[in-house]
Coordinates of C-alpha atoms in Angstrom, one line a residue:
X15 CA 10.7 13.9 19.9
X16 CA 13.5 11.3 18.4
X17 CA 10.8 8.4 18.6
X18 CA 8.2 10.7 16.2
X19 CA 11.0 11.5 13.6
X20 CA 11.9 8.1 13.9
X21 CA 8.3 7.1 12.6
X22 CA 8.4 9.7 10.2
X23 CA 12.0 8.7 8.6
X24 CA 10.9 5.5 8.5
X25 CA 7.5 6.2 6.7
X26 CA 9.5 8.3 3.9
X27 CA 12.2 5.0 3.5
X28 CA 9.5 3.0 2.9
X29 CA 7.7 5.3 0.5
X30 CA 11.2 5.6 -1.1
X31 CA 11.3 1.9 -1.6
X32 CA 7.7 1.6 -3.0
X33 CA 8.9 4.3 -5.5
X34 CA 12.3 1.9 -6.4
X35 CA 10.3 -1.3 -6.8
X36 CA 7.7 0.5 -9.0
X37 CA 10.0 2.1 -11.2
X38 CA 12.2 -1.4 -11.4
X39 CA 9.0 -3.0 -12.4
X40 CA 7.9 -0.7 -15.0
X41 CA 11.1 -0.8 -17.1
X42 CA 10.0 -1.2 -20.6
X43 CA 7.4 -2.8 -19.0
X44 CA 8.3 -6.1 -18.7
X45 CA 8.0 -8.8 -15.7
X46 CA 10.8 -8.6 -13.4
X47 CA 11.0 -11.1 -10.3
X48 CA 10.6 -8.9 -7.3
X49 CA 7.7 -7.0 -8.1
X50 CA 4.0 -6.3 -10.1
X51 CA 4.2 -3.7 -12.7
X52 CA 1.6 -1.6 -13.4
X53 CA 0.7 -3.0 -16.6
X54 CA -0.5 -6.1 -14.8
X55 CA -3.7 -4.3 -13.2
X56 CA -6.1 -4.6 -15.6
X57 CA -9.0 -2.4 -14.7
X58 CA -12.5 -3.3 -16.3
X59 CA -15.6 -1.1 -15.5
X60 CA -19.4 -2.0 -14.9
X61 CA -21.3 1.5 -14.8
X62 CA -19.6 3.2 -11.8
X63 CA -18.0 0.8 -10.4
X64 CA -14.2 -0.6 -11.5
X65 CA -12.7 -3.7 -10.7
X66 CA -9.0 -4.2 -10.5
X67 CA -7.9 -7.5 -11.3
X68 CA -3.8 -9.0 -11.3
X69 CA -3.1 -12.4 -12.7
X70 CA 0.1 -12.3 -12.1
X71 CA -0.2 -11.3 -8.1
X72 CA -3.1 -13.1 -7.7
X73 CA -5.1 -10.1 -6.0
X74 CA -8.6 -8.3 -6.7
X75 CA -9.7 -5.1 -5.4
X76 CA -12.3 -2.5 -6.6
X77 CA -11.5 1.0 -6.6
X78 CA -13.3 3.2 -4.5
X79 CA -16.6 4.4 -6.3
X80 CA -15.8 8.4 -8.4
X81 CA -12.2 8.1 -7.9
X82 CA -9.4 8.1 -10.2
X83 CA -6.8 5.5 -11.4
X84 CA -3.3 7.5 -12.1
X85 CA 0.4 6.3 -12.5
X86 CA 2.3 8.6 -10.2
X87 CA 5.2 6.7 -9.3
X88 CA 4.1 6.7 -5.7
X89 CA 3.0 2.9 -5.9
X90 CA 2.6 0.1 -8.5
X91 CA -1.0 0.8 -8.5
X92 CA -2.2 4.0 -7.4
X93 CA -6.0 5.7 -6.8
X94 CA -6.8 9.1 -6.1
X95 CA -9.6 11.6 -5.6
X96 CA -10.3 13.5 -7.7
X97 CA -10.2 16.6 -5.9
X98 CA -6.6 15.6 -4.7
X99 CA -4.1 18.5 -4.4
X100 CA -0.9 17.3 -2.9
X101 CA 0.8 19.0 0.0
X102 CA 3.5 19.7 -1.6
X103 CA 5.4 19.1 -5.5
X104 CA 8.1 17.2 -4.1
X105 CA 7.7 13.8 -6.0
X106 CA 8.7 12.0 -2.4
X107 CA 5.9 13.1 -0.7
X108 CA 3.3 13.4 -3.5
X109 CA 0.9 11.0 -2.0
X110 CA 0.4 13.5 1.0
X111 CA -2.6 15.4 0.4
X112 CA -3.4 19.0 1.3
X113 CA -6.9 17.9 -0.1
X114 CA -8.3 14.7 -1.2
X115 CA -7.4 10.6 -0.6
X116 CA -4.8 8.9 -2.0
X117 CA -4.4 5.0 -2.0
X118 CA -1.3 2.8 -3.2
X119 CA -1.0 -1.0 -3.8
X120 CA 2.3 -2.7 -4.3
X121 CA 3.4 -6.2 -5.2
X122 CA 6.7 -7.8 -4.7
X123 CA 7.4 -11.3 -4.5
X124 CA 9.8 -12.4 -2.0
X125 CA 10.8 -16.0 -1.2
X126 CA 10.8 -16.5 2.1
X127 CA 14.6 -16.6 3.5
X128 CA 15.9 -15.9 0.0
X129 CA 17.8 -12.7 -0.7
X130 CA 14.6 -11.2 -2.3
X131 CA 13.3 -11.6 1.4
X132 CA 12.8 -8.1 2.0
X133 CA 9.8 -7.7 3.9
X134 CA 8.3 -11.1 4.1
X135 CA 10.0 -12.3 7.2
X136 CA 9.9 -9.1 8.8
X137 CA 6.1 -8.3 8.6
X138 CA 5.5 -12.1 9.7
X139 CA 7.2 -12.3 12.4
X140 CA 5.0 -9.5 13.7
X141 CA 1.8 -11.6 12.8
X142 CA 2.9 -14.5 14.3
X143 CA 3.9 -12.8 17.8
X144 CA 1.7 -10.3 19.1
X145 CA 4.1 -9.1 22.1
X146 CA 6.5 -7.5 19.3
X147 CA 3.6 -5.5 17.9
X148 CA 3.7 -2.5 20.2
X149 CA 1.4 0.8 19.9
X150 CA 1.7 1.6 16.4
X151 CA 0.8 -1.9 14.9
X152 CA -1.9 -4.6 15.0
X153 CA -2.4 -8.0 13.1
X154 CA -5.6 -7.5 10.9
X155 CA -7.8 -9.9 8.9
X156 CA -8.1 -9.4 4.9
X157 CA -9.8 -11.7 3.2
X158 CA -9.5 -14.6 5.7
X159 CA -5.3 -13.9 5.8
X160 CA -3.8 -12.6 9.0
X161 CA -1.8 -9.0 8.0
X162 CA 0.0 -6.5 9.6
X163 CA -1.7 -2.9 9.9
X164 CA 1.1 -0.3 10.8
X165 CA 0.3 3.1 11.8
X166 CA 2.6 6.2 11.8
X167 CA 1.5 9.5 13.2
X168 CA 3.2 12.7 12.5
X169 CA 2.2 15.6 15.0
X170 CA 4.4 18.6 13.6
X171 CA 4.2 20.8 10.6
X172 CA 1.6 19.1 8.8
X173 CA -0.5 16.5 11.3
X174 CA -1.4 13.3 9.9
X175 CA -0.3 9.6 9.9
X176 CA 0.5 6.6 7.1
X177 CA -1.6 3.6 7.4
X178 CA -0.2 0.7 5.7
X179 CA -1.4 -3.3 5.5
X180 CA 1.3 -5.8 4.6
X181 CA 0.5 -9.4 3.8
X182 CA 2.9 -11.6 3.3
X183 CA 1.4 -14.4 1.7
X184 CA 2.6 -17.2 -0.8
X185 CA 6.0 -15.8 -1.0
X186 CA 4.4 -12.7 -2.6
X187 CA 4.2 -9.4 0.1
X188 CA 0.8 -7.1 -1.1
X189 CA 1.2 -3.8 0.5
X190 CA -1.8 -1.0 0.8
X191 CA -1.3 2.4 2.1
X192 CA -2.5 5.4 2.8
X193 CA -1.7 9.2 3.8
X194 CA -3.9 10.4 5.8
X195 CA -3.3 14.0 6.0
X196 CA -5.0 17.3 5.2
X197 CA -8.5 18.6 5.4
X198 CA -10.4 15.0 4.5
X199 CA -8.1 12.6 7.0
X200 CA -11.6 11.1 8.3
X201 CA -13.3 10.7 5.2
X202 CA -10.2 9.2 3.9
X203 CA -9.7 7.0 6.4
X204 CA -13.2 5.7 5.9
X205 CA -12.8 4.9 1.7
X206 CA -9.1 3.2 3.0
X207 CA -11.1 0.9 5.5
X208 CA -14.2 0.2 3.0
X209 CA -11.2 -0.5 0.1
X210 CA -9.5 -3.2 2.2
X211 CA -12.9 -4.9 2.0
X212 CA -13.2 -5.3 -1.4
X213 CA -9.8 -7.2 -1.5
X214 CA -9.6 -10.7 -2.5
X215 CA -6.2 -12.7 -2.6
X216 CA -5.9 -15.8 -4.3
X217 CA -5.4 -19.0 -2.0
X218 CA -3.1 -20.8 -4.0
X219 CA 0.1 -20.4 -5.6
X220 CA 0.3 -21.1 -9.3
X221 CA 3.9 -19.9 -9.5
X222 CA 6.4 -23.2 -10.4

């Protein structure tokens, strides 16, 4: 029982933190250090299909095909269904559907071992050791770069888990998430699996 609602605090501090950075980033809309606003997603369609593209993160990614871009606050870049009816109106747990998918992207740039280092190490470490990884997380491949899939599963009140992908790469950690909850969890879980296929990551760092 302490071990569940130990996953579960820890999935609402990280969607706490997603919120922060976002909202840090998007002041007045300017660049700030430790993270990708959403301005920087520019978002160019070609019939019914949209490509994502951020110059300044250095990522790609299309967005899944009759679904929705929105700035919710949730993420630095966020998609939805557009059937999507939250579980609840609590802004914290907004990304939790009672219907629909919902899929976040978030940048922050972290020098490794620097005070900005707030996930880089951590989610590397994990990569690079496979005996720390335990039930709940397993290194993936996207786009050629080894990542960190992490799943947390809630089985009380409202079943479901959070699936999230860190890559920490070139001092930059790109995180993609999803809340798998609801009436669609499978479908969802599908789009979030064909999404993370669509992502490319730029091999070199142009930062100085």
């Amino acid at each position: 029982m302490e071990k569940k609602n130990i996953y579960i605090l820890m999935a609402f501090l990280v969607l706490a933190l997603s919120i922060i950075i976002f909202l840090i980033a998007n002041k007045e809309d300017e660049f700030v250090p430790n993270g990708a606003p959403f301005s920087s997603f520019v978002v160019t369609n070609f019939g019914n299909t949209s490509f994502v593209e951020n110059d300044m993160a250095g990522v790609n990614f299309i967005v899944p095909e009759d679904w929705e871009v929105v700035s919710d606050y949730l993420a630095a870049f966020s998609m939805r269904t557009k059937d999507f009816i939250p579980f609840n109106d609590r802004m914290i747990s907004a990304s939790i559907p009672k219907k629909g998918c919902w899929i976040g992207v978030s940048v922050s740039f972290e020098k490794e071992g620097s005070s900005e280092d707030a996930f880089y190490t951590s989610s590397k470490v994990y990569i690079e050791d496979p005996k720390l990884l335990g039930d709940n997380r397993e290194v993936i491949e996207i786009d050629g770069i080894k990542a960190l899939k992490e799943t947390i599963v809630n089985e009380e009140n409202n079943p479901g888990k959070v699936e999230m992908v860190w890559i920490p790469f070139n001092d930059t950690v790109y995180l993609f998430e999803t809340d798998l909850f609801g009436e669609d969890q499978e479908e969802c879980e599908n789009h979030f699996n064909n999404f993370l296929k669509t992502i490319s990551i730029r091999k070199w760092n142009t930062t100085i």
